[in-house]
């Protein structure tokens, strides 16, 4: 009889916890969602990264960092400014 896989039927979060990467994976997923929502709203408004940077009086490099999926850190001040320019609000909730 074959051995059952140790994580068979378990939740992804349990597996990530066992691997010690749950928090990093969660942060990366949250950043991906932020990027997706910002880019979607920029596209809807036909706004480029350069024009967004001009509206915010920041460098395009700062916008690039905010939209870089490889960098999980987020400047909350910049995020709030971006969301305001895009007519959106930032909500953060800890459950």
C-alpha positions as protocol buffer text, in pm:
chain_id: "A"
residue {
  index: 1
  type: UNK
  ca { x: 0 y: 0 z: 0 }
}
residue {
  index: 2
  type: UNK
  ca { x: 140 y: 340 z: -101 }
}
residue {
  index: 3
  type: UNK
  ca { x: 218 y: 598 z: 165 }
}
residue {
  index: 4
  type: UNK
  ca { x: -8 y: 900 z: 171 }
}
residue {
  index: 5
  type: UNK
  ca { x: 154 y: 1233 z: 93 }
}
residue {
  index: 6
  type: UNK
  ca { x: 212 y: 1429 z: 416 }
}
residue {
  index: 7
  type: UNK
  ca { x: 9 y: 1730 z: 298 }
}
residue {
  index: 8
  type: UNK
  ca { x: -259 y: 1543 z: 104 }
}
residue {
  index: 9
  type: UNK
  ca { x: -593 y: 1707 z: 167 }
}
residue {
  index: 10
  type: UNK
  ca { x: -446 y: 1979 z: 387 }
}
residue {
  index: 11
  type: UNK
  ca { x: -490 y: 2348 z: 329 }
}
residue {
  index: 12
  type: UNK
  ca { x: -235 y: 2549 z: 137 }
}
residue {
  index: 13
  type: UNK
  ca { x: -186 y: 2773 z: 439 }
}
residue {
  index: 14
  type: UNK
  ca { x: -94 y: 2468 z: 650 }
}
residue {
  index: 15
  type: UNK
  ca { x: 162 y: 2361 z: 393 }
}
residue {
  index: 16
  type: UNK
  ca { x: 312 y: 2710 z: 371 }
}
residue {
  index: 17
  type: UNK
  ca { x: 330 y: 2727 z: 753 }
}
residue {
  index: 18
  type: UNK
  ca { x: 506 y: 2390 z: 763 }
}
residue {
  index: 19
  type: UNK
  ca { x: 756 y: 2521 z: 508 }
}
residue {
  index: 20
  type: UNK
  ca { x: 808 y: 2840 z: 709 }
}
residue {
  index: 21
  type: UNK
  ca { x: 704 y: 3067 z: 422 }
}
residue {
  index: 22
  type: UNK
  ca { x: 341 y: 3150 z: 501 }
}
residue {
  index: 23
  type: UNK
  ca { x: 397 y: 3517 z: 588 }
}
residue {
  index: 24
  type: UNK
  ca { x: 623 y: 3581 z: 290 }
}
residue {
  index: 25
  type: UNK
  ca { x: 371 y: 3416 z: 56 }
}
residue {
  index: 26
  type: UNK
  ca { x: 87 y: 3617 z: 209 }
}
residue {
  index: 27
  type: UNK
  ca { x: 278 y: 3946 z: 171 }
}
residue {
  index: 28
  type: UNK
  ca { x: 363 y: 3862 z: -190 }
}
residue {
  index: 29
  type: UNK
  ca { x: -1 y: 3777 z: -268 }
}
residue {
  index: 30
  type: UNK
  ca { x: -123 y: 4102 z: -111 }
}
residue {
  index: 31
  type: UNK
  ca { x: 127 y: 4303 z: -315 }
}
residue {
  index: 32
  type: UNK
  ca { x: 15 y: 4124 z: -633 }
}
residue {
  index: 33
  type: UNK
  ca { x: -348 y: 4221 z: -563 }
}
residue {
  index: 34
  type: UNK
  ca { x: -250 y: 4584 z: -499 }
}
residue {
  index: 35
  type: UNK
  ca { x: -55 y: 4596 z: -825 }
}
residue {
  index: 36
  type: UNK
  ca { x: -340 y: 4439 z: -1018 }
}
residue {
  index: 37
  type: UNK
  ca { x: -595 y: 4685 z: -879 }
}
residue {
  index: 38
  type: UNK
  ca { x: -375 y: 4991 z: -939 }
}
residue {
  index: 39
  type: UNK
  ca { x: -287 y: 4887 z: -1295 }
}
residue {
  index: 40
  type: UNK
  ca { x: -650 y: 4804 z: -1369 }
}
residue {
  index: 41
  type: UNK
  ca { x: -764 y: 5148 z: -1256 }
}
residue {
  index: 42
  type: UNK
  ca { x: -478 y: 5316 z: -1445 }
}
residue {
  index: 43
  type: UNK
  ca { x: -581 y: 5130 z: -1760 }
}
residue {
  index: 44
  type: UNK
  ca { x: -946 y: 5226 z: -1709 }
}
residue {
  index: 45
  type: UNK
  ca { x: -841 y: 5590 z: -1689 }
}
residue {
  index: 46
  type: UNK
  ca { x: -583 y: 5558 z: -1972 }
}
residue {
  index: 47
  type: UNK
  ca { x: -316 y: 5676 z: -1729 }
}
residue {
  index: 48
  type: UNK
  ca { x: 51 y: 5590 z: -1771 }
}
residue {
  index: 49
  type: UNK
  ca { x: 301 y: 5547 z: -1490 }
}
residue {
  index: 50
  type: UNK
  ca { x: 467 y: 5869 z: -1604 }
}
residue {
  index: 51
  type: UNK
  ca { x: 144 y: 6069 z: -1585 }
}
residue {
  index: 52
  type: UNK
  ca { x: 63 y: 5917 z: -1245 }
}
residue {
  index: 53
  type: UNK
  ca { x: 407 y: 6022 z: -1120 }
}
residue {
  index: 54
  type: UNK
  ca { x: 350 y: 6375 z: -1249 }
}
residue {
  index: 55
  type: UNK
  ca { x: 9 y: 6396 z: -1076 }
}
residue {
  index: 56
  type: UNK
  ca { x: 172 y: 6290 z: -750 }
}
residue {
  index: 57
  type: UNK
  ca { x: 483 y: 6504 z: -793 }
}
residue {
  index: 58
  type: UNK
  ca { x: 705 y: 6197 z: -743 }
}
residue {
  index: 59
  type: UNK
  ca { x: 957 y: 6023 z: -964 }
}
residue {
  index: 60
  type: UNK
  ca { x: 851 y: 5746 z: -1195 }
}
residue {
  index: 61
  type: UNK
  ca { x: 1104 y: 5529 z: -1008 }
}
residue {
  index: 62
  type: UNK
  ca { x: 882 y: 5554 z: -699 }
}
residue {
  index: 63
  type: UNK
  ca { x: 583 y: 5437 z: -901 }
}
residue {
  index: 64
  type: UNK
  ca { x: 792 y: 5156 z: -1047 }
}
residue {
  index: 65
  type: UNK
  ca { x: 889 y: 5042 z: -696 }
}
residue {
  index: 66
  type: UNK
  ca { x: 526 y: 5045 z: -585 }
}
residue {
  index: 67
  type: UNK
  ca { x: 430 y: 4835 z: -889 }
}
residue {
  index: 68
  type: UNK
  ca { x: 728 y: 4595 z: -866 }
}
residue {
  index: 69
  type: UNK
  ca { x: 598 y: 4247 z: -779 }
}
residue {
  index: 70
  type: UNK
  ca { x: 943 y: 4138 z: -664 }
}
residue {
  index: 71
  type: UNK
  ca { x: 950 y: 4398 z: -385 }
}
residue {
  index: 72
  type: UNK
  ca { x: 694 y: 4316 z: -115 }
}
residue {
  index: 73
  type: UNK
  ca { x: 739 y: 4638 z: 82 }
}
residue {
  index: 74
  type: UNK
  ca { x: 479 y: 4907 z: 21 }
}
residue {
  index: 75
  type: UNK
  ca { x: 506 y: 5279 z: 98 }
}
residue {
  index: 76
  type: UNK
  ca { x: 164 y: 5334 z: 258 }
}
residue {
  index: 77
  type: UNK
  ca { x: 185 y: 5710 z: 212 }
}
residue {
  index: 78
  type: UNK
  ca { x: 246 y: 5669 z: -162 }
}
residue {
  index: 79
  type: UNK
  ca { x: -24 y: 5401 z: -183 }
}
residue {
  index: 80
  type: UNK
  ca { x: -277 y: 5639 z: -25 }
}
residue {
  index: 81
  type: UNK
  ca { x: -179 y: 5917 z: -267 }
}
residue {
  index: 82
  type: UNK
  ca { x: -203 y: 5684 z: -567 }
}
residue {
  index: 83
  type: UNK
  ca { x: -543 y: 5557 z: -460 }
}
residue {
  index: 84
  type: UNK
  ca { x: -668 y: 5914 z: -413 }
}
residue {
  index: 85
  type: UNK
  ca { x: -551 y: 6020 z: -760 }
}
residue {
  index: 86
  type: UNK
  ca { x: -723 y: 5710 z: -901 }
}
residue {
  index: 87
  type: UNK
  ca { x: -1044 y: 5792 z: -715 }
}
residue {
  index: 88
  type: UNK
  ca { x: -1013 y: 5497 z: -480 }
}
residue {
  index: 89
  type: UNK
  ca { x: -966 y: 5440 z: -107 }
}
residue {
  index: 90
  type: UNK
  ca { x: -720 y: 5220 z: 78 }
}
residue {
  index: 91
  type: UNK
  ca { x: -869 y: 4987 z: 339 }
}
residue {
  index: 92
  type: UNK
  ca { x: -655 y: 4772 z: 563 }
}
residue {
  index: 93
  type: UNK
  ca { x: -815 y: 4515 z: 789 }
}
residue {
  index: 94
  type: UNK
  ca { x: -666 y: 4276 z: 1039 }
}
residue {
  index: 95
  type: UNK
  ca { x: -897 y: 3986 z: 1120 }
}
